mmCIF file of C-alpha atoms in Angstrom:
data_model
loop_
_atom_site.group_PDB
_atom_site.id
_atom_site.type_symbol
_atom_site.label_atom_id
_atom_site.label_comp_id
_atom_site.label_asym_id
_atom_site.label_seq_id
_atom_site.Cartn_x
_atom_site.Cartn_y
_atom_site.Cartn_z
ATOM 1 C CA ALA A 1 0.000 0.000 0.000
ATOM 2 C CA ALA A 2 1.086 3.571 -0.619
ATOM 3 C CA GLN A 3 2.600 5.304 2.402
ATOM 4 C CA LEU A 4 3.723 8.881 3.107
ATOM 5 C CA VAL A 5 5.637 9.936 6.236
ATOM 6 C CA GLU A 6 6.240 13.620 7.039
ATOM 7 C CA SER A 7 8.935 15.041 9.305
ATOM 8 C CA GLY A 8 10.612 18.349 10.130
ATOM 9 C CA GLY A 9 7.944 20.347 11.955
ATOM 10 C CA GLY A 10 8.416 22.117 15.263
ATOM 11 C CA LEU A 11 7.880 25.189 17.434
ATOM 12 C CA VAL A 12 9.585 28.301 16.035
ATOM 13 C CA HIS A 13 9.509 32.093 16.342
ATOM 14 C CA PRO A 14 8.161 34.419 13.643
ATOM 15 C CA GLY A 15 10.704 34.933 10.865
ATOM 16 C CA ALA A 16 12.286 31.504 11.285
ATOM 17 C CA SER A 17 12.776 28.874 8.581
ATOM 18 C CA LEU A 18 11.990 25.166 8.449
ATOM 19 C CA LYS A 19 12.311 22.373 5.914
ATOM 20 C CA LEU A 20 9.741 19.584 5.823
ATOM 21 C CA SER A 21 10.409 16.157 4.331
ATOM 22 C CA CYS A 22 8.032 13.476 3.075
ATOM 23 C CA ALA A 23 9.247 9.912 2.517
ATOM 24 C CA ALA A 24 7.151 7.985 -0.014
ATOM 25 C CA SER A 25 6.903 4.227 -0.470
ATOM 26 C CA GLY A 26 4.610 1.583 -1.919
ATOM 27 C CA PHE A 27 3.944 3.253 -5.273
ATOM 28 C CA ALA A 28 5.688 4.604 -8.378
ATOM 29 C CA PHE A 29 6.618 7.966 -6.866
ATOM 30 C CA SER A 30 8.037 9.464 -10.068
ATOM 31 C CA GLU A 31 4.721 8.933 -11.894
ATOM 32 C CA TYR A 32 2.631 11.150 -9.570
ATOM 33 C CA ALA A 33 2.287 14.823 -8.885
ATOM 34 C CA MET A 34 2.453 15.654 -5.168
ATOM 35 C CA ASN A 35 0.904 18.268 -2.862
ATOM 36 C CA TRP A 36 1.356 19.872 0.529
ATOM 37 C CA VAL A 37 -1.893 20.638 2.380
ATOM 38 C CA ARG A 38 -2.224 22.192 5.845
ATOM 39 C CA GLN A 39 -4.972 22.037 8.479
ATOM 40 C CA THR A 40 -5.282 25.322 10.349
ATOM 41 C CA PRO A 41 -6.344 25.722 14.000
ATOM 42 C CA GLY A 42 -9.742 26.683 12.561
ATOM 43 C CA ASN A 43 -9.951 23.214 10.991
ATOM 44 C CA VAL A 44 -9.689 24.461 7.415
ATOM 45 C CA LEU A 45 -7.816 22.217 4.966
ATOM 46 C CA GLU A 46 -5.815 24.705 2.933
ATOM 47 C CA TRP A 47 -3.919 23.575 -0.142
ATOM 48 C CA VAL A 48 -0.374 24.978 0.021
ATOM 49 C CA SER A 49 1.620 23.815 -3.006
ATOM 50 C CA SER A 50 1.848 21.219 -5.785
ATOM 51 C CA ILE A 51 4.580 19.836 -8.023
ATOM 52 C CA ASN A 52 4.269 17.700 -11.139
ATOM 53 C CA ASN A 53 5.816 14.263 -11.374
ATOM 54 C CA GLU A 54 9.064 15.421 -13.030
ATOM 55 C CA GLY A 55 9.456 18.408 -10.703
ATOM 56 C CA ALA A 56 9.576 21.062 -13.413
ATOM 57 C CA ILE A 57 6.139 22.619 -12.760
ATOM 58 C CA THR A 58 5.086 24.046 -9.384
ATOM 59 C CA TYR A 59 2.126 25.993 -7.972
ATOM 60 C CA TYR A 60 1.662 27.885 -4.703
ATOM 61 C CA ALA A 61 -1.194 29.347 -2.706
ATOM 62 C CA ASP A 62 -1.141 33.148 -2.661
ATOM 63 C CA SER A 63 -0.586 33.120 1.097
ATOM 64 C CA VAL A 64 2.783 31.333 0.781
ATOM 65 C CA LYS A 65 4.065 32.304 -2.666
ATOM 66 C CA GLY A 66 7.537 33.812 -2.447
ATOM 67 C CA ARG A 67 8.182 32.308 1.003
ATOM 68 C CA PHE A 68 7.797 28.541 0.475
ATOM 69 C CA THR A 69 9.518 26.291 -2.061
ATOM 70 C CA ILE A 70 8.375 22.792 -3.032
ATOM 71 C CA SER A 71 10.822 20.274 -4.523
ATOM 72 C CA ARG A 72 11.292 16.542 -4.984
ATOM 73 C CA ASP A 73 14.052 13.967 -5.426
ATOM 74 C CA ASN A 74 12.612 11.093 -7.434
ATOM 75 C CA ALA A 75 15.768 8.993 -7.049
ATOM 76 C CA LYS A 76 15.170 8.995 -3.271
ATOM 77 C CA ASN A 77 11.331 8.999 -3.308
ATOM 78 C CA MET A 78 11.364 12.230 -1.295
ATOM 79 C CA LEU A 79 9.195 15.357 -1.333
ATOM 80 C CA TYR A 80 10.279 18.585 0.402
ATOM 81 C CA LEU A 81 8.862 21.943 1.432
ATOM 82 C CA GLU A 82 11.134 24.823 2.434
ATOM 83 C CA LEU A 83 9.370 27.435 4.567
ATOM 84 C CA ASN A 84 10.960 30.854 5.084
ATOM 85 C CA SER A 85 9.873 34.016 6.907
ATOM 86 C CA LEU A 86 7.341 32.057 8.926
ATOM 87 C CA LYS A 87 4.313 33.881 10.320
ATOM 88 C CA SER A 88 1.831 33.020 13.048
ATOM 89 C CA GLU A 89 -0.717 32.411 10.276
ATOM 90 C CA ASP A 90 1.432 29.472 9.088
ATOM 91 C CA THR A 91 0.667 27.528 12.280
ATOM 92 C CA ALA A 92 -0.962 24.281 11.127
ATOM 93 C CA MET A 93 -0.611 20.550 10.674
ATOM 94 C CA TYR A 94 1.187 20.020 7.371
ATOM 95 C CA TYR A 95 0.332 16.974 5.251
ATOM 96 C CA CYS A 96 2.097 15.358 2.304
ATOM 97 C CA VAL A 97 -0.593 14.296 -0.208
ATOM 98 C CA ARG A 98 -0.377 12.213 -3.389
ATOM 99 C CA ALA A 99 -2.170 13.570 -6.453
ATOM 100 C CA THR A 100 -4.343 11.466 -8.751
ATOM 101 C CA SER A 101 -2.143 11.841 -11.839
ATOM 102 C CA ALA A 102 1.221 13.137 -13.033
ATOM 103 C CA ILE A 103 -0.204 16.643 -13.528
ATOM 104 C CA ALA A 104 0.031 19.340 -10.857
ATOM 105 C CA PHE A 105 -2.952 21.658 -10.376
ATOM 106 C CA TYR A 106 -3.651 24.968 -8.689
ATOM 107 C CA TYR A 107 -6.475 25.041 -6.102
ATOM 108 C CA ASP A 108 -8.143 28.339 -5.200
ATOM 109 C CA ALA A 109 -10.452 27.078 -2.435
ATOM 110 C CA PRO A 110 -10.242 24.872 0.668
ATOM 111 C CA VAL A 111 -10.074 21.158 -0.071
ATOM 112 C CA SER A 112 -11.841 18.209 1.529
ATOM 113 C CA ARG A 113 -9.967 15.188 2.818
ATOM 114 C CA SER A 114 -11.802 13.018 0.286
ATOM 115 C CA ARG A 115 -10.366 15.032 -2.612
ATOM 116 C CA PHE A 116 -7.188 12.905 -2.525
ATOM 117 C CA ALA A 117 -6.820 9.241 -1.646
ATOM 118 C CA THR A 118 -3.355 9.104 -0.062
ATOM 119 C CA TRP A 119 -2.285 11.295 2.888
ATOM 120 C CA GLY A 120 0.560 11.207 5.360
ATOM 121 C CA GLN A 121 0.015 11.483 9.123
ATOM 122 C CA GLY A 122 1.138 15.107 9.211
ATOM 123 C CA THR A 123 3.803 17.145 10.990
ATOM 124 C CA GLN A 124 2.937 20.106 13.237
ATOM 125 C CA ILE A 125 4.357 23.597 12.766
ATOM 126 C CA THR A 126 3.679 26.177 15.472
ATOM 127 C CA VAL A 127 4.872 29.756 14.959
ATOM 128 C CA SER A 128 4.703 31.775 18.169
ATOM 129 C CA SER A 129 6.538 34.594 19.919
#
């Protein structure tokens, strides 16, 4: 079965940086686009970023564009998210999510958990002074 395991979250101050990792197994990683989705304290599932299967095409939510960078290493079955200039509004549980095809898409509204079939367990980021 497909499995995704996130790591790298933590408690940080505003302005700090973090790098999240997602280890994938149980499926042909290089054939799928991937996403990062976060669940806010208000229980909203906000799509954050997506990357196509080859890694050449990326999309970002307006709230993180210019601060976050998504990348992948298909040789290692790894997905990453670099987060810079962190704000209190970035506090959330961050999930690694497999897409349904090789194509990355942009999402302009909150997503439901049923939108995608394969999710990791999440890693918590708390930004507080």
